[in-house]
JSON list of C-alpha atoms in Angstrom, two decimals:
[
{"chain": "A", "resi": 1, "resn": "UNK", "atom": "CA", "xyz": [18.75, 5.95, -2.85]},
{"chain": "A", "resi": 2, "resn": "UNK", "atom": "CA", "xyz": [15.07, 5.42, -2.17]},
{"chain": "A", "resi": 3, "resn": "UNK", "atom": "CA", "xyz": [14.09, 1.79, -1.76]},
{"chain": "A", "resi": 4, "resn": "UNK", "atom": "CA", "xyz": [10.64, 0.33, -1.12]},
{"chain": "A", "resi": 5, "resn": "UNK", "atom": "CA", "xyz": [10.41, -3.40, -0.58]},
{"chain": "A", "resi": 6, "resn": "UNK", "atom": "CA", "xyz": [7.00, -5.04, -0.29]},
{"chain": "A", "resi": 7, "resn": "UNK", "atom": "CA", "xyz": [6.34, -8.39, 1.37]},
{"chain": "A", "resi": 8, "resn": "UNK", "atom": "CA", "xyz": [3.45, -10.45, 2.67]},
{"chain": "A", "resi": 9, "resn": "UNK", "atom": "CA", "xyz": [1.65, -11.35, -0.53]},
{"chain": "A", "resi": 10, "resn": "UNK", "atom": "CA", "xyz": [0.54, -14.85, -1.41]},
{"chain": "A", "resi": 11, "resn": "UNK", "atom": "CA", "xyz": [-2.37, -17.14, -2.15]},
{"chain": "A", "resi": 12, "resn": "UNK", "atom": "CA", "xyz": [-5.40, -16.91, 0.14]},
{"chain": "A", "resi": 13, "resn": "UNK", "atom": "CA", "xyz": [-8.93, -18.25, 0.01]},
{"chain": "A", "resi": 14, "resn": "UNK", "atom": "CA", "xyz": [-11.91, -15.92, -0.34]},
{"chain": "A", "resi": 15, "resn": "UNK", "atom": "CA", "xyz": [-12.79, -14.48, 3.05]},
{"chain": "A", "resi": 16, "resn": "UNK", "atom": "CA", "xyz": [-9.24, -14.78, 4.26]},
{"chain": "A", "resi": 17, "resn": "UNK", "atom": "CA", "xyz": [-6.75, -12.15, 5.40]},
{"chain": "A", "resi": 18, "resn": "UNK", "atom": "CA", "xyz": [-3.28, -10.97, 4.50]},
{"chain": "A", "resi": 19, "resn": "UNK", "atom": "CA", "xyz": [-1.02, -8.25, 5.87]},
{"chain": "A", "resi": 20, "resn": "UNK", "atom": "CA", "xyz": [1.29, -6.53, 3.44]},
{"chain": "A", "resi": 21, "resn": "UNK", "atom": "CA", "xyz": [4.42, -4.70, 4.59]},
{"chain": "A", "resi": 22, "resn": "UNK", "atom": "CA", "xyz": [6.61, -2.17, 2.83]},
{"chain": "A", "resi": 23, "resn": "UNK", "atom": "CA", "xyz": [10.07, -1.52, 4.21]},
{"chain": "A", "resi": 24, "resn": "UNK", "atom": "CA", "xyz": [11.32, 1.94, 3.26]},
{"chain": "A", "resi": 25, "resn": "UNK", "atom": "CA", "xyz": [14.86, 3.29, 3.16]},
{"chain": "A", "resi": 26, "resn": "UNK", "atom": "CA", "xyz": [16.88, 6.08, 1.61]},
{"chain": "A", "resi": 27, "resn": "UNK", "atom": "CA", "xyz": [14.65, 8.95, 2.73]},
{"chain": "A", "resi": 28, "resn": "UNK", "atom": "CA", "xyz": [13.12, 10.46, 5.88]},
{"chain": "A", "resi": 29, "resn": "UNK", "atom": "CA", "xyz": [10.06, 8.21, 6.07]},
{"chain": "A", "resi": 30, "resn": "UNK", "atom": "CA", "xyz": [8.11, 10.28, 8.61]},
{"chain": "A", "resi": 31, "resn": "UNK", "atom": "CA", "xyz": [8.05, 13.32, 6.30]},
{"chain": "A", "resi": 32, "resn": "UNK", "atom": "CA", "xyz": [6.10, 11.77, 3.44]},
{"chain": "A", "resi": 33, "resn": "UNK", "atom": "CA", "xyz": [2.72, 10.30, 2.70]},
{"chain": "A", "resi": 34, "resn": "UNK", "atom": "CA", "xyz": [2.64, 6.70, 1.55]},
{"chain": "A", "resi": 35, "resn": "UNK", "atom": "CA", "xyz": [0.18, 4.77, -0.57]},
{"chain": "A", "resi": 36, "resn": "UNK", "atom": "CA", "xyz": [-0.76, 1.30, -1.68]},
{"chain": "A", "resi": 37, "resn": "UNK", "atom": "CA", "xyz": [-1.72, 0.72, -5.31]},
{"chain": "A", "resi": 38, "resn": "UNK", "atom": "CA", "xyz": [-2.75, -2.43, -7.10]},
{"chain": "A", "resi": 39, "resn": "UNK", "atom": "CA", "xyz": [-2.80, -3.60, -10.69]},
{"chain": "A", "resi": 40, "resn": "UNK", "atom": "CA", "xyz": [-4.73, -6.57, -11.98]},
{"chain": "A", "resi": 41, "resn": "UNK", "atom": "CA", "xyz": [-3.89, -8.19, -15.35]},
{"chain": "A", "resi": 42, "resn": "UNK", "atom": "CA", "xyz": [-5.11, -6.04, -18.21]},
{"chain": "A", "resi": 43, "resn": "UNK", "atom": "CA", "xyz": [-6.17, -3.20, -15.93]},
{"chain": "A", "resi": 44, "resn": "UNK", "atom": "CA", "xyz": [-4.74, 0.13, -14.87]},
{"chain": "A", "resi": 45, "resn": "UNK", "atom": "CA", "xyz": [-2.86, 0.64, -11.64]},
{"chain": "A", "resi": 46, "resn": "UNK", "atom": "CA", "xyz": [-5.29, 2.06, -9.08]},
{"chain": "A", "resi": 47, "resn": "UNK", "atom": "CA", "xyz": [-4.73, 3.53, -5.66]},
{"chain": "A", "resi": 48, "resn": "UNK", "atom": "CA", "xyz": [-6.10, 1.39, -2.84]},
{"chain": "A", "resi": 49, "resn": "UNK", "atom": "CA", "xyz": [-5.15, 3.43, 0.22]},
{"chain": "A", "resi": 50, "resn": "UNK", "atom": "CA", "xyz": [-3.16, 6.48, 1.26]},
{"chain": "A", "resi": 51, "resn": "UNK", "atom": "CA", "xyz": [-1.83, 7.65, 4.61]},
{"chain": "A", "resi": 52, "resn": "UNK", "atom": "CA", "xyz": [-0.39, 10.99, 5.66]},
{"chain": "A", "resi": 53, "resn": "UNK", "atom": "CA", "xyz": [3.14, 11.35, 7.01]},
{"chain": "A", "resi": 54, "resn": "UNK", "atom": "CA", "xyz": [2.02, 11.19, 10.63]},
{"chain": "A", "resi": 55, "resn": "UNK", "atom": "CA", "xyz": [-0.61, 8.53, 10.06]},
{"chain": "A", "resi": 56, "resn": "UNK", "atom": "CA", "xyz": [-3.38, 10.85, 11.26]},
{"chain": "A", "resi": 57, "resn": "UNK", "atom": "CA", "xyz": [-5.16, 10.97, 7.91]},
{"chain": "A", "resi": 58, "resn": "UNK", "atom": "CA", "xyz": [-6.05, 8.04, 5.67]},
{"chain": "A", "resi": 59, "resn": "UNK", "atom": "CA", "xyz": [-8.19, 7.42, 2.65]},
{"chain": "A", "resi": 60, "resn": "UNK", "atom": "CA", "xyz": [-9.39, 4.15, 1.14]},
{"chain": "A", "resi": 61, "resn": "UNK", "atom": "CA", "xyz": [-10.85, 3.26, -2.22]},
{"chain": "A", "resi": 62, "resn": "UNK", "atom": "CA", "xyz": [-14.57, 2.57, -2.05]},
{"chain": "A", "resi": 63, "resn": "UNK", "atom": "CA", "xyz": [-14.03, -1.03, -3.12]},
{"chain": "A", "resi": 64, "resn": "UNK", "atom": "CA", "xyz": [-11.97, -1.81, -0.01]},
{"chain": "A", "resi": 65, "resn": "UNK", "atom": "CA", "xyz": [-13.58, 0.35, 2.67]},
{"chain": "A", "resi": 66, "resn": "UNK", "atom": "CA", "xyz": [-14.51, -1.67, 5.70]},
{"chain": "A", "resi": 67, "resn": "UNK", "atom": "CA", "xyz": [-12.15, -4.49, 4.69]},
{"chain": "A", "resi": 68, "resn": "UNK", "atom": "CA", "xyz": [-8.66, -2.95, 4.35]},
{"chain": "A", "resi": 69, "resn": "UNK", "atom": "CA", "xyz": [-6.71, -0.79, 6.78]},
{"chain": "A", "resi": 70, "resn": "UNK", "atom": "CA", "xyz": [-3.57, 1.22, 6.02]},
{"chain": "A", "resi": 71, "resn": "UNK", "atom": "CA", "xyz": [-1.13, 2.04, 8.80]},
{"chain": "A", "resi": 72, "resn": "UNK", "atom": "CA", "xyz": [2.51, 2.94, 9.31]},
{"chain": "A", "resi": 73, "resn": "UNK", "atom": "CA", "xyz": [5.24, 2.65, 11.90]},
{"chain": "A", "resi": 74, "resn": "UNK", "atom": "CA", "xyz": [7.47, 5.70, 11.57]},
{"chain": "A", "resi": 75, "resn": "UNK", "atom": "CA", "xyz": [9.90, 4.33, 14.14]},
{"chain": "A", "resi": 76, "resn": "UNK", "atom": "CA", "xyz": [10.52, 1.33, 11.88]},
{"chain": "A", "resi": 77, "resn": "UNK", "atom": "CA", "xyz": [10.10, 3.05, 8.48]},
{"chain": "A", "resi": 78, "resn": "UNK", "atom": "CA", "xyz": [7.44, 0.54, 7.53]},
{"chain": "A", "resi": 79, "resn": "UNK", "atom": "CA", "xyz": [4.06, 0.79, 5.82]},
{"chain": "A", "resi": 80, "resn": "UNK", "atom": "CA", "xyz": [1.31, -1.79, 6.26]},
{"chain": "A", "resi": 81, "resn": "UNK", "atom": "CA", "xyz": [-1.88, -2.86, 4.55]},
{"chain": "A", "resi": 82, "resn": "UNK", "atom": "CA", "xyz": [-4.16, -5.16, 6.52]},
{"chain": "A", "resi": 83, "resn": "UNK", "atom": "CA", "xyz": [-6.55, -6.90, 4.14]},
{"chain": "A", "resi": 84, "resn": "UNK", "atom": "CA", "xyz": [-9.54, -8.77, 5.54]},
{"chain": "A", "resi": 85, "resn": "UNK", "atom": "CA", "xyz": [-12.54, -10.46, 3.92]},
{"chain": "A", "resi": 86, "resn": "UNK", "atom": "CA", "xyz": [-10.58, -10.83, 0.71]},
{"chain": "A", "resi": 87, "resn": "UNK", "atom": "CA", "xyz": [-12.45, -11.36, -2.54]},
{"chain": "A", "resi": 88, "resn": "UNK", "atom": "CA", "xyz": [-11.30, -12.83, -5.87]},
{"chain": "A", "resi": 89, "resn": "UNK", "atom": "CA", "xyz": [-11.49, -9.33, -7.35]},
{"chain": "A", "resi": 90, "resn": "UNK", "atom": "CA", "xyz": [-8.74, -8.24, -4.94]},
{"chain": "A", "resi": 91, "resn": "UNK", "atom": "CA", "xyz": [-6.31, -10.38, -6.91]},
{"chain": "A", "resi": 92, "resn": "UNK", "atom": "CA", "xyz": [-3.55, -8.10, -8.21]},
{"chain": "A", "resi": 93, "resn": "UNK", "atom": "CA", "xyz": [0.04, -7.05, -7.80]},
{"chain": "A", "resi": 94, "resn": "UNK", "atom": "CA", "xyz": [0.18, -4.64, -4.87]},
{"chain": "A", "resi": 95, "resn": "UNK", "atom": "CA", "xyz": [2.70, -1.80, -4.86]},
{"chain": "A", "resi": 96, "resn": "UNK", "atom": "CA", "xyz": [3.70, 0.66, -2.18]},
{"chain": "A", "resi": 97, "resn": "UNK", "atom": "CA", "xyz": [4.55, 4.17, -3.24]},
{"chain": "A", "resi": 98, "resn": "UNK", "atom": "CA", "xyz": [6.19, 7.19, -1.63]},
{"chain": "A", "resi": 99, "resn": "UNK", "atom": "CA", "xyz": [4.42, 10.54, -1.86]},
{"chain": "A", "resi": 100, "resn": "UNK", "atom": "CA", "xyz": [6.12, 13.77, -2.86]},
{"chain": "A", "resi": 101, "resn": "UNK", "atom": "CA", "xyz": [5.00, 15.55, 0.31]},
{"chain": "A", "resi": 102, "resn": "UNK", "atom": "CA", "xyz": [3.18, 14.96, 3.57]},
{"chain": "A", "resi": 103, "resn": "UNK", "atom": "CA", "xyz": [-0.24, 14.36, 1.94]},
{"chain": "A", "resi": 104, "resn": "UNK", "atom": "CA", "xyz": [-1.45, 16.06, -1.24]},
{"chain": "A", "resi": 105, "resn": "UNK", "atom": "CA", "xyz": [1.08, 15.28, -3.95]},
{"chain": "A", "resi": 106, "resn": "UNK", "atom": "CA", "xyz": [1.24, 12.05, -5.92]},
{"chain": "A", "resi": 107, "resn": "UNK", "atom": "CA", "xyz": [3.89, 9.33, -5.76]},
{"chain": "A", "resi": 108, "resn": "UNK", "atom": "CA", "xyz": [7.45, 9.59, -7.00]},
{"chain": "A", "resi": 109, "resn": "UNK", "atom": "CA", "xyz": [8.91, 6.20, -6.09]},
{"chain": "A", "resi": 110, "resn": "UNK", "atom": "CA", "xyz": [7.49, 2.69, -6.30]},
{"chain": "A", "resi": 111, "resn": "UNK", "atom": "CA", "xyz": [8.30, -0.71, -4.92]},
{"chain": "A", "resi": 112, "resn": "UNK", "atom": "CA", "xyz": [8.64, -3.80, -7.08]},
{"chain": "A", "resi": 113, "resn": "UNK", "atom": "CA", "xyz": [5.25, -5.18, -6.04]},
{"chain": "A", "resi": 114, "resn": "UNK", "atom": "CA", "xyz": [3.95, -8.27, -4.30]},
{"chain": "A", "resi": 115, "resn": "UNK", "atom": "CA", "xyz": [1.40, -10.67, -5.79]},
{"chain": "A", "resi": 116, "resn": "UNK", "atom": "CA", "xyz": [-1.88, -11.26, -3.98]},
{"chain": "A", "resi": 117, "resn": "UNK", "atom": "CA", "xyz": [-4.08, -14.05, -5.31]},
{"chain": "A", "resi": 118, "resn": "UNK", "atom": "CA", "xyz": [-7.50, -14.73, -3.84]},
{"chain": "A", "resi": 119, "resn": "UNK", "atom": "CA", "xyz": [-8.82, -18.07, -5.01]},
{"chain": "A", "resi": 120, "resn": "UNK", "atom": "CA", "xyz": [-10.37, -21.24, -3.70]}
]
């Protein structure tokens, strides 16, 4: 069965960095797009970043452009989110999600999430 396991969250000061990982299993990772979403308390879950199956195409939410980078290692079935210059408003539970195809379709499976807290 499909499994997505996030790691790398934690408490960081404003301006700091974190690198999230998502270990995937149960499907052919290199065939599907992957995304990172986040959900802050009382808010909707929003997409932060998306990457195509090959990694050649990415898109980032406007709020994180220039600070976050999405990448993947298809040899290790792992998705990454490098987060730099973190702000308190980045505080949320971060989820990785598997796409339904190589790029255009939305997610069909989700991880359990990892908490990121940006605070001094």
